[in-house]
GROMACS .gro file of C-alpha atoms in nm:
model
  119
    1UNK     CA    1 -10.291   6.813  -3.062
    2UNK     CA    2  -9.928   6.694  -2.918
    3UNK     CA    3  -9.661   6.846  -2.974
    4UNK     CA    4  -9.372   6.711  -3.112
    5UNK     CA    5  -9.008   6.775  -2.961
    6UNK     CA    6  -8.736   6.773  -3.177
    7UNK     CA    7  -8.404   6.649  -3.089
    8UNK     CA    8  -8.022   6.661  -3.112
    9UNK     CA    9  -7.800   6.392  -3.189
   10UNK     CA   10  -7.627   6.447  -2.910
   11UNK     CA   11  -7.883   6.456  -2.669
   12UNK     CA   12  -7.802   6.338  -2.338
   13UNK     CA   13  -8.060   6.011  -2.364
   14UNK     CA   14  -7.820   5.899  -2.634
   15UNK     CA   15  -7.616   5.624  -2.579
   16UNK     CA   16  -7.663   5.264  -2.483
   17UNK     CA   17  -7.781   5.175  -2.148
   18UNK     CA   18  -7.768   4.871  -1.876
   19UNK     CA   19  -7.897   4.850  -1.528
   20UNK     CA   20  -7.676   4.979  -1.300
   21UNK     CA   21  -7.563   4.701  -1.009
   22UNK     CA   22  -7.282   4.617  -0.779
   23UNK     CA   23  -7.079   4.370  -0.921
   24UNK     CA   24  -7.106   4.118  -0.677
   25UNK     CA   25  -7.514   4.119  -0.665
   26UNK     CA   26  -7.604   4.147  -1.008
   27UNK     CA   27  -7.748   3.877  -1.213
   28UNK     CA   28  -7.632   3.885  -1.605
   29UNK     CA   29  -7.760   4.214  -1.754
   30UNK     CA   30  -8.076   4.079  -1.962
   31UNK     CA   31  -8.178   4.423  -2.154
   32UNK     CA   32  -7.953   4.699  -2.324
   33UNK     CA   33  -8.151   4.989  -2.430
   34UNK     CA   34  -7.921   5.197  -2.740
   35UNK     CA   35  -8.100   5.561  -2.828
   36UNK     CA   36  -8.010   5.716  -3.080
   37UNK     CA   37  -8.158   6.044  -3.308
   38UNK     CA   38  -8.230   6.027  -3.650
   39UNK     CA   39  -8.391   6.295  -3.865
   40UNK     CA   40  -8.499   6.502  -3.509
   41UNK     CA   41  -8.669   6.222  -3.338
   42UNK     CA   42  -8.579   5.934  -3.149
   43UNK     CA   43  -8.481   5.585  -3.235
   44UNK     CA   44  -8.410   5.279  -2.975
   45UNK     CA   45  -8.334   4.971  -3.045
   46UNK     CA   46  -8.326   4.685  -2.753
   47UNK     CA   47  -8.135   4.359  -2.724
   48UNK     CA   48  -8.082   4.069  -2.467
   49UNK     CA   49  -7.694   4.081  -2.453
   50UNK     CA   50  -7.694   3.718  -2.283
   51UNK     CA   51  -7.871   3.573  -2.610
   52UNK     CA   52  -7.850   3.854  -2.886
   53UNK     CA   53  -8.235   3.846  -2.939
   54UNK     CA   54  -8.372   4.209  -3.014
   55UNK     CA   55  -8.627   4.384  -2.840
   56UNK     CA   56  -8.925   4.492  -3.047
   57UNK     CA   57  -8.979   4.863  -2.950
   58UNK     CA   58  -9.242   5.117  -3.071
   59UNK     CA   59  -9.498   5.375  -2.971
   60UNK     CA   60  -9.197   5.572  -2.919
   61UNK     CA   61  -9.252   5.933  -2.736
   62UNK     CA   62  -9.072   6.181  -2.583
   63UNK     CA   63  -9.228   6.492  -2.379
   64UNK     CA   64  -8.939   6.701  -2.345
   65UNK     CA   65  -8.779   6.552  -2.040
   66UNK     CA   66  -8.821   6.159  -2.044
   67UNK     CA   67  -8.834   5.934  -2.352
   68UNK     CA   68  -9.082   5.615  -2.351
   69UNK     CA   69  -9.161   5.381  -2.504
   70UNK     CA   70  -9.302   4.997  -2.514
   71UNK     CA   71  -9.050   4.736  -2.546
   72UNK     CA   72  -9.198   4.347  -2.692
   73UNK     CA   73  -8.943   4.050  -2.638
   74UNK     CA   74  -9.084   3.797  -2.907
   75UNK     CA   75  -8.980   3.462  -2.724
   76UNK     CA   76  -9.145   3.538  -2.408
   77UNK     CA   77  -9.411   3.799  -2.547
   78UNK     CA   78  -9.322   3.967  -2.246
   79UNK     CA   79  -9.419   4.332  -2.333
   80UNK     CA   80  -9.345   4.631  -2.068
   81UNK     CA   81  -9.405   5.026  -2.100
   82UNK     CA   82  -9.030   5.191  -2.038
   83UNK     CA   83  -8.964   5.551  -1.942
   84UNK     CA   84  -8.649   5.703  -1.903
   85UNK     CA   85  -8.484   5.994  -1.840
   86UNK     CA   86  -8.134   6.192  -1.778
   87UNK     CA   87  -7.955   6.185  -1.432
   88UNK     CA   88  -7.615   6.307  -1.555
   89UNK     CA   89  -7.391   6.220  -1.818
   90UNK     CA   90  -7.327   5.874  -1.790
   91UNK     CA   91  -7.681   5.792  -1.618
   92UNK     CA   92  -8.063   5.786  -1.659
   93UNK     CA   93  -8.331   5.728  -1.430
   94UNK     CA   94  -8.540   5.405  -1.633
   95UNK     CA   95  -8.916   5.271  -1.513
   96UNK     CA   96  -9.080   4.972  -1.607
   97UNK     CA   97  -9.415   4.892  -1.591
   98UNK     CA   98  -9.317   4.616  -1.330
   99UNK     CA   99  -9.050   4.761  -1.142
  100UNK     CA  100  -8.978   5.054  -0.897
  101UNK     CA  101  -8.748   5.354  -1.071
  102UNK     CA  102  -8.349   5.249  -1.112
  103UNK     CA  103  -8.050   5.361  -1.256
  104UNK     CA  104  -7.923   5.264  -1.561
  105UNK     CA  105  -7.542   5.352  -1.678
  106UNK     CA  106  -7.410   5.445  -2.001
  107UNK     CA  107  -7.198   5.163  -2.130
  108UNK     CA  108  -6.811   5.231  -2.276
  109UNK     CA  109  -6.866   5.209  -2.641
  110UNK     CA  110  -6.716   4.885  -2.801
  111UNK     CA  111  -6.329   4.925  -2.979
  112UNK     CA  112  -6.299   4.734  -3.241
  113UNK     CA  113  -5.956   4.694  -3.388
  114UNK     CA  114  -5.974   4.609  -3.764
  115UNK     CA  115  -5.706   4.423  -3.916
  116UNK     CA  116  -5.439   4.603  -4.147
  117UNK     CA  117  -5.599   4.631  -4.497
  118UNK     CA  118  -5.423   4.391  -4.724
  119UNK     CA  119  -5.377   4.453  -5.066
   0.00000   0.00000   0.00000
């Protein structure tokens, strides 16, 4: 029997999260990772900021100290296992199943001014 670890909504996992890379070296960040909680348990959702095509993630787990879970991207049917877990506030440690451990960063959350409500 597993047991299952509820979480907070602000849990330190929560947030949305890009590889971490010095400006100069970095190729175009192909994967954002957003977690979120909802009703105690983890939700992620992935995209491909370049093209806007989502992830399809499931088998989602968490033991307590690292979430995981698989991620699918449809047009390639590339499919990898991804673990990650808290560093400090603004970073996780993230594994693929192809890659060695690296760190992602937390990414500034998106301001959106709305225009003045006419009417």
């Amino acid at each position: 029997m597993s047991y299952v670890y509820p979480v907070a909504p602000d849990h330190p996992l929560c947030g949305t999260w890009a590889a971490l890379c010095p400006e100069e070296a970095c190729e175009p960040v192909h994967t954002e990772f957003t977690i979120s909680v909802v009703d105690g348990q983890f939700r992620v959702v992935g995209v491909d900021p370049e093209d806007g095509e989502a992830f399809m993630i499931y088998d989602i787990g968490y033991d307590g100290e690292s979430i995981h879970f698989v991620s699918l991207m449809p047009s390639s049917s590339r499919t990898c296992r991804v673990w990650m877990r808290p560093v400090d506030r603004d970073k996780v440690e993230a594994r693929w199943t192809f890659t060695e451990r690296e760190l992602w960063v937390r990414k500034s959350p998106t301001v959106r001014v709305l225009p003045p409500n006419e009417g």
